[in-house]
XYZ file of C-alpha atoms in Angstrom:
596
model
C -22.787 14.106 62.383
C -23.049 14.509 58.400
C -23.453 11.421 56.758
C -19.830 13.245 55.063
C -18.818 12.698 58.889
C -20.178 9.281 59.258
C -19.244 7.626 55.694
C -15.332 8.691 56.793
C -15.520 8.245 60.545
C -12.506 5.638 60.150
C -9.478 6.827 59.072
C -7.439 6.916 56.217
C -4.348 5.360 55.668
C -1.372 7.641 55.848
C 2.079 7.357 53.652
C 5.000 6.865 55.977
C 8.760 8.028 54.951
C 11.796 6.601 55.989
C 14.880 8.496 56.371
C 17.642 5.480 55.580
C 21.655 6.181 56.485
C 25.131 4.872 56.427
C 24.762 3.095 59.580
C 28.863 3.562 60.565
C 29.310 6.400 63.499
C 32.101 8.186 64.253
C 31.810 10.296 61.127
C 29.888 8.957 58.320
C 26.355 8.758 59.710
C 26.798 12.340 61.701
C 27.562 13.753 58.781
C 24.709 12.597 56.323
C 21.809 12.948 59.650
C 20.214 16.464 58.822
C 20.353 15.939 54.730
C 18.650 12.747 54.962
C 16.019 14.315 57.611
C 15.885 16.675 55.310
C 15.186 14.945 52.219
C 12.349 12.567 54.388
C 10.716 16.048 55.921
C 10.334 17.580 52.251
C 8.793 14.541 50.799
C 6.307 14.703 53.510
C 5.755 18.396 52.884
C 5.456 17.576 48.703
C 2.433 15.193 49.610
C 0.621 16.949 51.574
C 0.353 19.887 50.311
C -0.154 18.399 46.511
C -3.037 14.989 47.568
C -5.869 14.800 49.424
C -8.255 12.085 50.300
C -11.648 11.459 49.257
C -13.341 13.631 52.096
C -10.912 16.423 50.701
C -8.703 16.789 53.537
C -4.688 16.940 53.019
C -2.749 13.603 52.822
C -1.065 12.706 55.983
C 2.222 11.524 56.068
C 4.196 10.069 59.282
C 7.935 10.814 59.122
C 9.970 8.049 61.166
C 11.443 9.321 64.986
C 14.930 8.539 63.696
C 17.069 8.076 60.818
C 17.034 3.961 59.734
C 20.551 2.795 59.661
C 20.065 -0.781 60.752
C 17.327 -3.875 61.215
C 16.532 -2.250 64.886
C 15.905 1.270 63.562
C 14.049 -0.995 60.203
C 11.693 -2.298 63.099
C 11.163 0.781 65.184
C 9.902 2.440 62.316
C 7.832 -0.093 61.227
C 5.948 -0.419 64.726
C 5.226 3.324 64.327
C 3.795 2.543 60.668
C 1.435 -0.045 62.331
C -0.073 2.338 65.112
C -0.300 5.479 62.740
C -2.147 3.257 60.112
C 0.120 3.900 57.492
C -0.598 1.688 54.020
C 2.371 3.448 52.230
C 5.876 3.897 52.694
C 8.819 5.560 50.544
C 12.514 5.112 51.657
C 14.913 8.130 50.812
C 18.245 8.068 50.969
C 21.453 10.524 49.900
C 23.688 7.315 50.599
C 25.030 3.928 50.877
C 22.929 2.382 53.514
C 22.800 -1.631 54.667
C 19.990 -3.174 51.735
C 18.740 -5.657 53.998
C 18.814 -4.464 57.366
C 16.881 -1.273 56.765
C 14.271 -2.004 53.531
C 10.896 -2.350 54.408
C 9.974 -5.821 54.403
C 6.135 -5.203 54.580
C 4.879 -7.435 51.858
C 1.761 -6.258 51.306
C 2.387 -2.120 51.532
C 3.105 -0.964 48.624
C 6.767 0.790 48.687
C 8.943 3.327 46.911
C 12.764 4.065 47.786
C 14.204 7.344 46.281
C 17.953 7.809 46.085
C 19.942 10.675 45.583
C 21.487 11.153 42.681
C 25.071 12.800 44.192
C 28.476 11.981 43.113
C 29.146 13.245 47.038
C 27.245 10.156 48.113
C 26.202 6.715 46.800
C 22.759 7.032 46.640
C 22.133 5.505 43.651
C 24.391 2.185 44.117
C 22.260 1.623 47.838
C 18.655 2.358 45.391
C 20.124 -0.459 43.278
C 21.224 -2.806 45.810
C 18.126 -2.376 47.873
C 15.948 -2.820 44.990
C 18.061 -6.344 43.801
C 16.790 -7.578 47.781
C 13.577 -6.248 46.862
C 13.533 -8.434 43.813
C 15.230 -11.901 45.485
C 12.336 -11.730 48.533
C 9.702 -11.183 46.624
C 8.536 -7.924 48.000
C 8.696 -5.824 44.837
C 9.517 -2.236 45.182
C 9.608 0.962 43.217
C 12.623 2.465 41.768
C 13.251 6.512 41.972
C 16.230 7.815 40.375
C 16.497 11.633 39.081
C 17.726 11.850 35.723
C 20.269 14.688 36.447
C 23.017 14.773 39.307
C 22.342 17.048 42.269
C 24.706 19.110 44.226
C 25.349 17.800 47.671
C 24.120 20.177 49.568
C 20.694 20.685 47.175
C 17.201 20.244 49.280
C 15.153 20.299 45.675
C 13.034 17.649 44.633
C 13.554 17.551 40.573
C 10.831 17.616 38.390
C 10.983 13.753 37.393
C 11.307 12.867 40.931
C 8.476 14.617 42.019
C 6.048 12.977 39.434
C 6.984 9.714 40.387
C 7.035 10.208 43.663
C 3.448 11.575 43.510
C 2.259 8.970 41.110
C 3.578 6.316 43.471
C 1.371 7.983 46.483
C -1.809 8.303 44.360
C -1.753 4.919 43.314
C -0.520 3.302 46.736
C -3.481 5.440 48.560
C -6.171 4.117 46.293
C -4.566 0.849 46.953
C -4.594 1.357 50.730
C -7.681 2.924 51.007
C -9.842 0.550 49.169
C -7.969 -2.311 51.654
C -10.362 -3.806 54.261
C -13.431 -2.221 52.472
C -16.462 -3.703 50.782
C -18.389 -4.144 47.949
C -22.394 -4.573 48.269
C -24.136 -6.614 45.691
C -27.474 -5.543 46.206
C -29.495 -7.908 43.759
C -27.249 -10.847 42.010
C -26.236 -11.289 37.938
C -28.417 -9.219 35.894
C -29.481 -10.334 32.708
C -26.550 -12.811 32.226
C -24.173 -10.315 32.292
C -20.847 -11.874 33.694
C -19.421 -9.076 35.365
C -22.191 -8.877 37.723
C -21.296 -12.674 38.870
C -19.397 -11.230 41.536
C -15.787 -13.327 42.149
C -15.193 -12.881 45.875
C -11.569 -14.453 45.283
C -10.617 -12.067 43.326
C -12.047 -9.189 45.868
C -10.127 -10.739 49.037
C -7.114 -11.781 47.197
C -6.333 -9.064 44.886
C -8.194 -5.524 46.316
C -8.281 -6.979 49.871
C -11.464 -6.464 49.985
C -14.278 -8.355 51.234
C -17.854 -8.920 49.660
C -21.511 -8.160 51.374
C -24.756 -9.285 49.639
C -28.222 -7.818 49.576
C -30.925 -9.153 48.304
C -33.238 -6.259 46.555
C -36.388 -7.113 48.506
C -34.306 -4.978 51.117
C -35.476 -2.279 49.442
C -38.764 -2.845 49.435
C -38.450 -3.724 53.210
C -37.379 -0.373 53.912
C -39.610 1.466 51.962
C -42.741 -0.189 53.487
C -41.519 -0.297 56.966
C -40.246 3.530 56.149
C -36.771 2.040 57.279
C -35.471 5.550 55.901
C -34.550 9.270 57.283
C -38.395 11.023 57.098
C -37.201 14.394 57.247
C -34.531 13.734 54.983
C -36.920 12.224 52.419
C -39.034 15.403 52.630
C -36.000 17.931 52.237
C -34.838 15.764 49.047
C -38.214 15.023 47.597
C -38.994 19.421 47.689
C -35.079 19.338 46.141
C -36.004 17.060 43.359
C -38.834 18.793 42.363
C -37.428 22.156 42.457
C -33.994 20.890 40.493
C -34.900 17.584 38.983
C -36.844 18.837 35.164
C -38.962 15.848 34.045
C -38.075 15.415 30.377
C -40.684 13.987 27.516
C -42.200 11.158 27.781
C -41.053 8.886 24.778
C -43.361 6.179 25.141
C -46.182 4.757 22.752
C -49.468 7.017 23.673
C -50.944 3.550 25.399
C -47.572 2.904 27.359
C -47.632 6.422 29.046
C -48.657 6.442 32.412
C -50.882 9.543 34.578
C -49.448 12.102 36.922
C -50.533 10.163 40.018
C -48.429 7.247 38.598
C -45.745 9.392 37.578
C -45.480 11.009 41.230
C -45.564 7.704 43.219
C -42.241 7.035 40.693
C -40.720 9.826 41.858
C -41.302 9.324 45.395
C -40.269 5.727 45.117
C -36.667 6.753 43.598
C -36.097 9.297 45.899
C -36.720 6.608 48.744
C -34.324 4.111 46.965
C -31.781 6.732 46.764
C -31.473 7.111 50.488
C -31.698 3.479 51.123
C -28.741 2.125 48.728
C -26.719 5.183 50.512
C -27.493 4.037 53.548
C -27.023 0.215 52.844
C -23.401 1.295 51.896
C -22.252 3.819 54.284
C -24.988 3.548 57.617
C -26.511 6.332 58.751
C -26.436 7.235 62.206
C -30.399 8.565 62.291
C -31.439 5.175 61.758
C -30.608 4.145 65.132
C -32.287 7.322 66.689
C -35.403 5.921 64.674
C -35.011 2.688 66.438
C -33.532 0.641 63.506
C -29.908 0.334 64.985
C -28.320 -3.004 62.616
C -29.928 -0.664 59.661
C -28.016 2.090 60.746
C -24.483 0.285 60.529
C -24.223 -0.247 56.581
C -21.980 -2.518 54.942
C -18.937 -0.129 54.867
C -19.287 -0.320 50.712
C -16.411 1.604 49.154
C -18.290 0.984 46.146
C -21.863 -1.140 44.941
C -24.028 -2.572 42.420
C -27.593 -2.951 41.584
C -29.056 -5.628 40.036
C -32.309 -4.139 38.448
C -32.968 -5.544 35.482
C -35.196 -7.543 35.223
C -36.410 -8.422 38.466
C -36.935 -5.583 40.438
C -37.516 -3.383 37.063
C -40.056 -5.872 35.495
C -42.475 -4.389 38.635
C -40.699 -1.298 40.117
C -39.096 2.056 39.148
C -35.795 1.071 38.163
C -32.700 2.192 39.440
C -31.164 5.294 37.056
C -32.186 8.152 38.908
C -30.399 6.701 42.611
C -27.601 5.416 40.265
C -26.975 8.784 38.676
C -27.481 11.248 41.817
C -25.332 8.636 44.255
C -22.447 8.491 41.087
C -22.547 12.737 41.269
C -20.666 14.933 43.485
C -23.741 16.210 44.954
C -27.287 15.576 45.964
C -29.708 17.470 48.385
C -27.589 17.576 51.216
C -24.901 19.839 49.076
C -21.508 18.799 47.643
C -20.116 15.532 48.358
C -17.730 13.010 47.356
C -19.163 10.258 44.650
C -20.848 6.634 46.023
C -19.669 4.543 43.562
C -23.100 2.394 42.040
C -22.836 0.299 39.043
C -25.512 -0.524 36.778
C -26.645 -3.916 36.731
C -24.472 -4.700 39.636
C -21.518 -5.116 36.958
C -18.923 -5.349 39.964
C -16.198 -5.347 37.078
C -17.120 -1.972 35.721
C -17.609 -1.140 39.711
C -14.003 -1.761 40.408
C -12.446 0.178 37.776
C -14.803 3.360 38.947
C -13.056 3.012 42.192
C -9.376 2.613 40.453
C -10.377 6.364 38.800
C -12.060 7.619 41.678
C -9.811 6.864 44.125
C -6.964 8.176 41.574
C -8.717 11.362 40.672
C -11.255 12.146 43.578
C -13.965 13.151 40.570
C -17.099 11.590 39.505
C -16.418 9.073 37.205
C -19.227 8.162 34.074
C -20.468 4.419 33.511
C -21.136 3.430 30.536
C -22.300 0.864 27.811
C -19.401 0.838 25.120
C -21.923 0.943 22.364
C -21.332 1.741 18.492
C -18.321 2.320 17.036
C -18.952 5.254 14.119
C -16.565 5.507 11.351
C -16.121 8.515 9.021
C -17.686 6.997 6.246
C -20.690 5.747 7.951
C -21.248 9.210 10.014
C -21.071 10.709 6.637
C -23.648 8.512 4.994
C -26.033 8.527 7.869
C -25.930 12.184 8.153
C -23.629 13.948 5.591
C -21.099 15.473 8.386
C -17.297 15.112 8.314
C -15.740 14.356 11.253
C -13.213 16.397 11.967
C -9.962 17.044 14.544
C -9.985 14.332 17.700
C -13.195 12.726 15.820
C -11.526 12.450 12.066
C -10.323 9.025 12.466
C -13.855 7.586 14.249
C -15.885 8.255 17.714
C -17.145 5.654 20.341
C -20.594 6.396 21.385
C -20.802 5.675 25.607
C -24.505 5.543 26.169
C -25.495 3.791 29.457
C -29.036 1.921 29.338
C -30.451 5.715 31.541
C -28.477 6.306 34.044
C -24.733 8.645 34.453
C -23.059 10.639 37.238
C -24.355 14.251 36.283
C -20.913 15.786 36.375
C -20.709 14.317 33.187
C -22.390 16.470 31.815
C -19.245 18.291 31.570
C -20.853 21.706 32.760
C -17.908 22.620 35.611
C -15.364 24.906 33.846
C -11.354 25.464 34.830
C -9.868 28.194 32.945
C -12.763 28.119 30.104
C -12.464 24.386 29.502
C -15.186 21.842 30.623
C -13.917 19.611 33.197
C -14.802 17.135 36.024
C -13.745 18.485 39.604
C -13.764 16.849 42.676
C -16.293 17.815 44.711
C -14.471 20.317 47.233
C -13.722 22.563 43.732
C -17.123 22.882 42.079
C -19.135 25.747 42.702
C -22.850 26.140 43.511
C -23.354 27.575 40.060
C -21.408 24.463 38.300
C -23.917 22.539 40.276
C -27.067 23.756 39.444
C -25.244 23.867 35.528
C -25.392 20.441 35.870
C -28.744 20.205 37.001
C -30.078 22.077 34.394
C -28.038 20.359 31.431
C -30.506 16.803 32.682
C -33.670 15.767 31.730
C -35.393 13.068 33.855
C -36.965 11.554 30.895
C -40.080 8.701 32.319
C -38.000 5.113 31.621
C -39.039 3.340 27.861
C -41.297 1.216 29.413
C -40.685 -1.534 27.329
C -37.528 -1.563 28.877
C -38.217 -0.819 32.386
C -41.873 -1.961 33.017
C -42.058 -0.666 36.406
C -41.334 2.790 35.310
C -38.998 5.380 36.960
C -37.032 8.395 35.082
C -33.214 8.315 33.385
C -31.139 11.127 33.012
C -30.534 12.387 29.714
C -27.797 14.899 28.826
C -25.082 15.003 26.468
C -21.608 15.393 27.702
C -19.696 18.292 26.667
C -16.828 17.826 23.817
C -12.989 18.710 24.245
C -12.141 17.020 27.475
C -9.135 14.680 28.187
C -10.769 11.350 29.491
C -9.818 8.163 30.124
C -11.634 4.965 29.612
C -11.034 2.180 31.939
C -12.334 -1.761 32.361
C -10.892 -4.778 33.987
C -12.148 -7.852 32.950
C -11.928 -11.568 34.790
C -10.376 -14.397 32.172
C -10.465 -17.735 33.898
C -6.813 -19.273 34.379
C -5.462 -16.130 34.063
C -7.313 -14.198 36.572
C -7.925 -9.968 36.239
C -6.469 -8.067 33.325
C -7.020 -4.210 33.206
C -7.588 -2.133 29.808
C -7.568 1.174 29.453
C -8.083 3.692 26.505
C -7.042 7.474 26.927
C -8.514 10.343 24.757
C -11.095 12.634 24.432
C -15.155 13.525 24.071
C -16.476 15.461 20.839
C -19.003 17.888 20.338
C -20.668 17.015 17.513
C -23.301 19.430 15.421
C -26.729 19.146 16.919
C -28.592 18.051 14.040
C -25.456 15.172 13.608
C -26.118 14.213 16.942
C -29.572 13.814 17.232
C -29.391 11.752 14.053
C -27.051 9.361 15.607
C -28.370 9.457 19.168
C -32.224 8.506 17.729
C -30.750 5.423 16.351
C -30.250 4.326 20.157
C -32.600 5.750 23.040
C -32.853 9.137 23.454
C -33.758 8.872 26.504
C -30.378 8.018 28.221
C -26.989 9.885 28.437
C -24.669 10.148 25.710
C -20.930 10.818 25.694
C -19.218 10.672 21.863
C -15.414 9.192 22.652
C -12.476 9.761 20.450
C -9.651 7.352 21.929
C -5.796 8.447 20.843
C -4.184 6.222 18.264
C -0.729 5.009 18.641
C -0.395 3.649 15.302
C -0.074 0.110 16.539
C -1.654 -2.893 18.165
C -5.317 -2.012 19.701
C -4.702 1.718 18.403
C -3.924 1.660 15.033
C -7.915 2.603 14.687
C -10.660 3.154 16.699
C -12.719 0.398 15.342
C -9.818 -1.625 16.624
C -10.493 0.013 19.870
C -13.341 -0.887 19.759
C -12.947 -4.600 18.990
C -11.075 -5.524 21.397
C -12.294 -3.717 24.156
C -13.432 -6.984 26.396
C -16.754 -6.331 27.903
C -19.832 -4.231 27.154
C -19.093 -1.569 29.893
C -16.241 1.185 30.506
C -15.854 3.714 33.331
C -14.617 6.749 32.103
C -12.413 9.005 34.281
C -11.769 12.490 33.474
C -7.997 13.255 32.640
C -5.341 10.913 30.717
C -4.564 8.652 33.895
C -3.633 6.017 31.896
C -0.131 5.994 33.852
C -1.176 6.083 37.487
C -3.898 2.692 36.407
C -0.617 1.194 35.271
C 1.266 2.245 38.625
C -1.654 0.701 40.627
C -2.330 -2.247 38.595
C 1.034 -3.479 38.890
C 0.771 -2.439 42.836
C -2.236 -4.975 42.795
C -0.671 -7.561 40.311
C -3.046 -6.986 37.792
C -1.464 -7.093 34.244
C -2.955 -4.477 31.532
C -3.945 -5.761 28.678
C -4.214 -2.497 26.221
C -3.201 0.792 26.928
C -2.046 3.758 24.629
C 0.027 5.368 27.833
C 3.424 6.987 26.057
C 6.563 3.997 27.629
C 8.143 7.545 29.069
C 5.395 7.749 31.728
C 5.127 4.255 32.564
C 5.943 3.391 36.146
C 6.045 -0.232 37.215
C 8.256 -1.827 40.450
C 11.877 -1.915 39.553
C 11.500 -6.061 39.360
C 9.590 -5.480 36.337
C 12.295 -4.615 34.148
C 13.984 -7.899 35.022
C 11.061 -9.937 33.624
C 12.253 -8.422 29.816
C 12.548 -4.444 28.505
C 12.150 -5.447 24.620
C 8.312 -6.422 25.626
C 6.857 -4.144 28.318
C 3.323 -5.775 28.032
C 4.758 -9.059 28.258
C 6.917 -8.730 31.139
C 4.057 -7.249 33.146
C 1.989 -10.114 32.774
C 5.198 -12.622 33.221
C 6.149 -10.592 36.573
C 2.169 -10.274 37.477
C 2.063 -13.992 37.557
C 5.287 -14.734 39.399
C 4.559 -12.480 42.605
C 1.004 -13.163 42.262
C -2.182 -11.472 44.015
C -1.305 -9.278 46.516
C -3.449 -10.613 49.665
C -3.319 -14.122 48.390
């Protein structure tokens, strides 16, 4: 079994679709059976052939045994749902159906209903009446309504109702699939940083997730016992050294350590690698090596290491296993992302897994560090910024460590890009590779050595940056920021990047500006972006993060997401239209967490 195999040896939650009817035989409900088969079958067809999960495998979807056209047919269904471990449902409907006999009353599954729009057929008047239920239980639900009336007899799925119905599945997946998993602390709060005081309450009660805690002297455990894979550690220590280049060594002359030093560092990070991997996901060869409660993991969807200052005051810290375990590779081959956040910020952790679940790519952590104006770029270095830069650039610099897809060295159709794994190519990979330097750690940082990566991410790609943030009697509030990275002229950014470490990777972030509210300017961006950390996500996916916050209840703060794409339950709208922001927080409160 690949440790692939083994991280995804449980399955993953499927979308269910229910085919809803005019109950009333003799006539009515014969004649509406195939179209609203129909409609349920090519809804299921839509999603599988367009998502996939994180292993890359095609999205399953379970199509009820019968149409539902009353509170028996409602159950039946819904007993099929439970076996086939489905965490999503959409209703679709050409008709008038019964509202509360056949809804889905699951109140934790997130839920879509789709109906027709045909003058034949109400559709639309049972999408409204099922949603007002939806509303008065408390089970909100979202809305689908094409914007132009269909023919009858028409099997098409319109353009608008395909989006939604595919944003609605993205988000409810990553909703479903992070359900029931974990997040490992390995280490506790790191240098006072808050987000790295991990809330448990708001892991059970709003992710439904639970929380598993290591303490970093694991670590050290398993490299002195040799609690790891031996031949494994040889095939990626000959990989390393073959792919990994070891950059300059930036340190003061007296700070710089030998070669022997230098190898034991490299040996050491390779070890830690395979140990926070397998403290996440298990590993089966562990028990063949007679460590069997080793081999089980903590089934982490996504972790966080402490590091500073504890275990990097006295060992090599923790960029290189952050960066390769963030990638979509390693020396095993291609692979999907294990999500690792620096200094066990479980914050910044959380909204990695929002975009990686979303997107299946790597996704880049980062310090949100300078904001650079025009005038100050052109004083420090006599450039002008120009086209996505003109108005200002955010420079994302995390303290040595970033997934190397970032690098932004896969292609699609000329145009750097982050791919999920099953899409990159063996030449994209070693691209990567070859665009890091594994510079040895600023010691007076990171006094027990070890080696960050150091690349510069490539300009001209749509990117999203994403953070939620805990604010106490209020509870999680998501902000995101779409737009795009620059290339700047080498000499510009060299100038720039010196005034920081040049030893760590470097991503220059132009956000789009709406003209109003957090983006009338990107120092405004800037200012009232609420921690020191973002995870950014390749593509604008500032609309699906709004689908699944509002999924999880989680109200966003900032956005610059056009209102057109916006897709929120139906319930929404009846908290206020005039004030979009403001009714999502209003209705976020009202239903409250979803596990709670």
């Amino acid at each position: 079994m690949t440790h692939q195999d083994y991280r995804y040896k449980q399955a993953f939650p499927k979308i269910g679709i229910r085919p809803t009817i005019d109950g009333r035989r003799k006539g009515v409900r014969e004649s509406l059976e195939e179209q609203t088969m129909r409609m349920a079958t090519s809804v299921a067809e839509l999603l599988a052939s367009e998502l996939r999960y994180p292993d890359g495998s095609p999205v399953e979807c379970v199509v009820a045994e019968s149409c539902i056209g009353g509170v028996n047919e409602a159950a039946a269904a819904a007993e099929l749902f439970s076996r086939s471990n489905v965490g999503v449902t959409i209703t679709v409907t050409p008709c008038w159906c019964y509202g509360t006999e056949t809804m889905d009353m699951s109140p934790s599954i997130p839920t879509a209903i789709w109906g027709f729009n045909g003058t034949e057929r109400p559709g639309a008047v049972y999408l409204a009446a099922v949603l007002s239920a939806h509303a008065q239980k408390g089970i909100p639900a979202f809305g689908i309504y094409g914007e132009d009336v269909q023919d009858g007899g028409d099997t098409t799925i319109p353009d608008d109702v395909r989006e939604k119905l595919l944003r609605f599945s993205r988000a409810g997946l990553a909703a479903a699939t992070l359900k029931g998993r974990a997040y490992l602390s390995i280490g506790s709060v790191s240098m006072g940083i808050a987000g790295s005081i991990v809330n448990d309450s708001f892991f059970q009660e709003y992710l439904g997730m639970r929380n598993e805690y290591v303490d970093m002297s694991e670590l050290t455990r398993r490299i002195e016992e040799e609690i790891y894979d031996p031949e494994e550690y040889k095939l990626a220590l000959a990989w390393v050294k073959e792919n990994c280049s070891e950059g300059q060594d930036n340190n003061p002359a007296h700070l710089q350590t030998d070669r022997k030093r230098k190898e034991y560092e490299w040996e050491t990070v390779v070890k830690m690698t395979q140990i926070v991997r397998d403290l996440m996901a298990g590993n089966p060869k562990l028990a063949e090596l007679g460590f069997t409660e080793e081999s089980m993991g903590h089934h982490a969807i996504v972790s966080g290491f402490q590091g500073q200052r504890q275990w990097t005051d006295h060992s090599p810290n923790g960029d290189f296993l952050e960066s390769i375990l963030n990638s979509s590779f390693d020396w095993n081959g291609k692979r999907s992302p294990y999500l690792v956040a620096t200094e066990n910020d479980s914050l910044n952790g959380v909204s990695m897994l929002f975009g990686s679940l979303l997107t299946h790519t790597a996704q880049i952590f980062a310090d949100v560090r300078t904001y650079w104006s025009t005038d100050s770029v052109k004083r420090v270095t006599g450039h002008q910024l120009e086209g996505n830069a003109k108005d200002g650039i955010l420079h994302l610099i995390n303290s040595g460590s970033a997934a190397l897809d970032g690098t932004g060295q896969q292609s699609k159709e000329g145009k750097p890009v982050l791919k999920p794994f099953w899409e990159i190519t063996d030449e994209e990979v070693q691209d990567c590779l070859k665009a890091t330097s594994w510079r040895p750690a600023s010691v007076e940082y990171f006094r027990g050595g070890g080696y960050s990566a150091d690349f510069l991410t490539k300009g001209g790609m749509p990117v999203t940056m994403t953070r939620l943030n805990l604010v106490k009697g209020l509870g999680p509030v998501l902000q995101l920021a779409q737009g795009y990275t620059v290339d700047l002229p080498d000499d510009v950014h060299d100038t720039l990047d010196q005034r920081t470490d040049p030893t760590w990777p470097s991503t220059w972030f132009a956000p789009v500006l709406t003209g109003s509210g957090a983006f009338t300017s990107v120092y405004e961006v800037m200012n009232q972006w609420g921690a020191n950390h973002g995870s950014i996500s390749y593509g604008h996916i500032g609309a699906d993060l709004l689908t699944l916050a509002s999924m999880l209840r989680i109200p966003v703060s900032m956005h610059n997401v056009p209102e057109s794409e916006i897709f929120r339950p139906r319930a929404w709208g009846l908290f206020g239209t005039s004030e979009p922001e403001s009714a999502d927080y209003r209705a976020c409160s009202v239903f409250g967490p979803l596990y709670r």
